[in-house]
């Protein structure tokens, strides 16, 4: 496969022993070679070239998951009745109260300053 991707064995060996990333053209060539070899072997395997570049560090990964406003999602959802929405929101209120109480219990108690002499 290295020959098909036109990668010298010494280059491949260097990749195994160093933290230096391969050149983008070699990453593309390896992805293509892997895909051709898998197809020739009748294997259901495909290495997306974009994924190969991401794994090699040339393309940033997916953006981090952002927080969702659960209350807004529930309130805007047309699949729930008003009473169902109210029940879900009450459950969320309970979770938030429990989390607040747990956080307060984890904080060290603040002592009052000593009275003046």
Short mmCIF file of C-alpha atoms in Angstrom, two decimals:
data_model
loop_
_atom_site.label_atom_id
_atom_site.label_comp_id
_atom_site.label_asym_id
_atom_site.label_seq_id
_atom_site.Cartn_x
_atom_site.Cartn_y
_atom_site.Cartn_z
CA UNK A 1 0.00 0.00 0.00
CA UNK A 2 2.89 2.36 0.71
CA UNK A 3 4.18 1.79 -2.82
CA UNK A 4 0.74 2.53 -4.25
CA UNK A 5 0.59 5.77 -2.24
CA UNK A 6 4.16 6.54 -3.35
CA UNK A 7 5.36 6.69 0.25
CA UNK A 8 8.88 5.47 0.93
CA UNK A 9 9.23 2.96 3.79
CA UNK A 10 11.70 5.34 5.45
CA UNK A 11 9.07 8.09 5.42
CA UNK A 12 6.49 5.77 6.97
CA UNK A 13 9.01 4.70 9.61
CA UNK A 14 9.67 8.35 10.40
CA UNK A 15 5.92 8.93 10.93
CA UNK A 16 5.91 6.13 13.47
CA UNK A 17 8.78 7.56 15.50
CA UNK A 18 8.15 11.29 15.38
CA UNK A 19 5.38 13.69 16.23
CA UNK A 20 5.81 15.57 12.97
CA UNK A 21 2.74 15.32 10.78
CA UNK A 22 2.97 14.02 7.21
CA UNK A 23 2.53 16.38 4.28
CA UNK A 24 -1.09 16.89 3.19
CA UNK A 25 -0.49 15.33 -0.24
CA UNK A 26 0.82 12.16 1.44
CA UNK A 27 -2.22 11.99 3.72
CA UNK A 28 -4.46 12.22 0.65
CA UNK A 29 -2.40 9.58 -1.16
CA UNK A 30 -2.61 7.20 1.81
CA UNK A 31 -6.37 7.67 2.12
CA UNK A 32 -6.74 6.93 -1.61
CA UNK A 33 -4.50 3.86 -1.34
CA UNK A 34 -6.42 2.53 1.66
CA UNK A 35 -9.71 3.01 -0.18
CA UNK A 36 -8.44 1.27 -3.33
CA UNK A 37 -6.99 -1.63 -1.33
CA UNK A 38 -10.22 -2.06 0.62
CA UNK A 39 -12.29 -2.01 -2.57
CA UNK A 40 -9.97 -4.54 -4.25
CA UNK A 41 -10.28 -6.83 -1.21
CA UNK A 42 -14.06 -6.52 -1.27
CA UNK A 43 -14.07 -4.85 2.16
CA UNK A 44 -16.73 -2.37 3.15
CA UNK A 45 -14.23 0.24 4.30
CA UNK A 46 -13.86 3.85 3.27
CA UNK A 47 -11.53 6.46 4.70
CA UNK A 48 -12.94 9.85 3.89
CA UNK A 49 -10.06 12.09 2.71
CA UNK A 50 -11.44 14.97 4.79
CA UNK A 51 -11.44 12.74 7.88
CA UNK A 52 -7.87 11.65 7.10
CA UNK A 53 -6.78 15.31 6.91
CA UNK A 54 -8.60 16.02 10.19
CA UNK A 55 -6.86 13.08 11.89
CA UNK A 56 -3.52 14.34 10.61
CA UNK A 57 -4.23 17.76 12.11
CA UNK A 58 -4.69 19.73 8.88
CA UNK A 59 -8.42 20.38 9.34
CA UNK A 60 -9.98 21.44 12.65
CA UNK A 61 -12.37 19.03 14.30
CA UNK A 62 -16.08 19.60 14.67
CA UNK A 63 -17.12 22.60 16.73
CA UNK A 64 -17.85 21.94 20.39
CA UNK A 65 -21.43 21.23 21.37
CA UNK A 66 -23.07 24.36 22.66
CA UNK A 67 -25.55 24.56 25.50
CA UNK A 68 -29.22 24.35 24.68
CA UNK A 69 -31.92 26.42 26.35
CA UNK A 70 -34.09 23.49 27.42
CA UNK A 71 -36.88 25.71 28.67
CA UNK A 72 -37.18 27.48 25.33
CA UNK A 73 -37.14 24.19 23.43
CA UNK A 74 -39.95 22.81 25.59
CA UNK A 75 -41.99 26.00 25.34
CA UNK A 76 -41.66 26.16 21.55
CA UNK A 77 -42.35 22.47 20.95
CA UNK A 78 -45.77 22.04 19.38
CA UNK A 79 -45.91 18.30 20.15
CA UNK A 80 -46.65 18.91 23.84
CA UNK A 81 -49.82 20.22 25.41
CA UNK A 82 -49.63 23.15 27.81
CA UNK A 83 -50.01 20.83 30.81
CA UNK A 84 -47.24 18.56 29.50
CA UNK A 85 -44.97 21.56 29.02
CA UNK A 86 -45.76 22.76 32.54
CA UNK A 87 -44.96 19.30 33.95
CA UNK A 88 -41.62 19.18 32.11
CA UNK A 89 -40.72 22.66 33.30
CA UNK A 90 -41.54 21.68 36.89
CA UNK A 91 -39.18 18.72 36.59
CA UNK A 92 -36.45 21.06 35.34
CA UNK A 93 -37.18 23.41 38.26
CA UNK A 94 -36.65 20.46 40.62
CA UNK A 95 -33.35 19.50 38.99
CA UNK A 96 -32.12 23.09 39.17
CA UNK A 97 -33.10 23.38 42.84
CA UNK A 98 -31.25 20.13 43.63
CA UNK A 99 -28.17 21.32 41.75
CA UNK A 100 -28.20 24.68 43.52
CA UNK A 101 -28.57 23.00 46.90
CA UNK A 102 -25.73 20.56 46.16
CA UNK A 103 -23.46 23.40 45.01
CA UNK A 104 -24.20 25.38 48.17
CA UNK A 105 -23.40 22.37 50.34
CA UNK A 106 -20.03 21.95 48.62
CA UNK A 107 -18.96 25.53 49.31
CA UNK A 108 -17.12 26.01 52.62
CA UNK A 109 -19.11 27.91 55.17
CA UNK A 110 -18.07 31.50 55.59
CA UNK A 111 -17.49 32.49 59.12
CA UNK A 112 -18.48 35.90 60.38
CA UNK A 113 -15.66 38.24 61.22
CA UNK A 114 -14.91 38.31 64.94
CA UNK A 115 -16.56 41.13 66.85
CA UNK A 116 -14.38 44.18 67.51
CA UNK A 117 -12.58 44.30 70.88
#
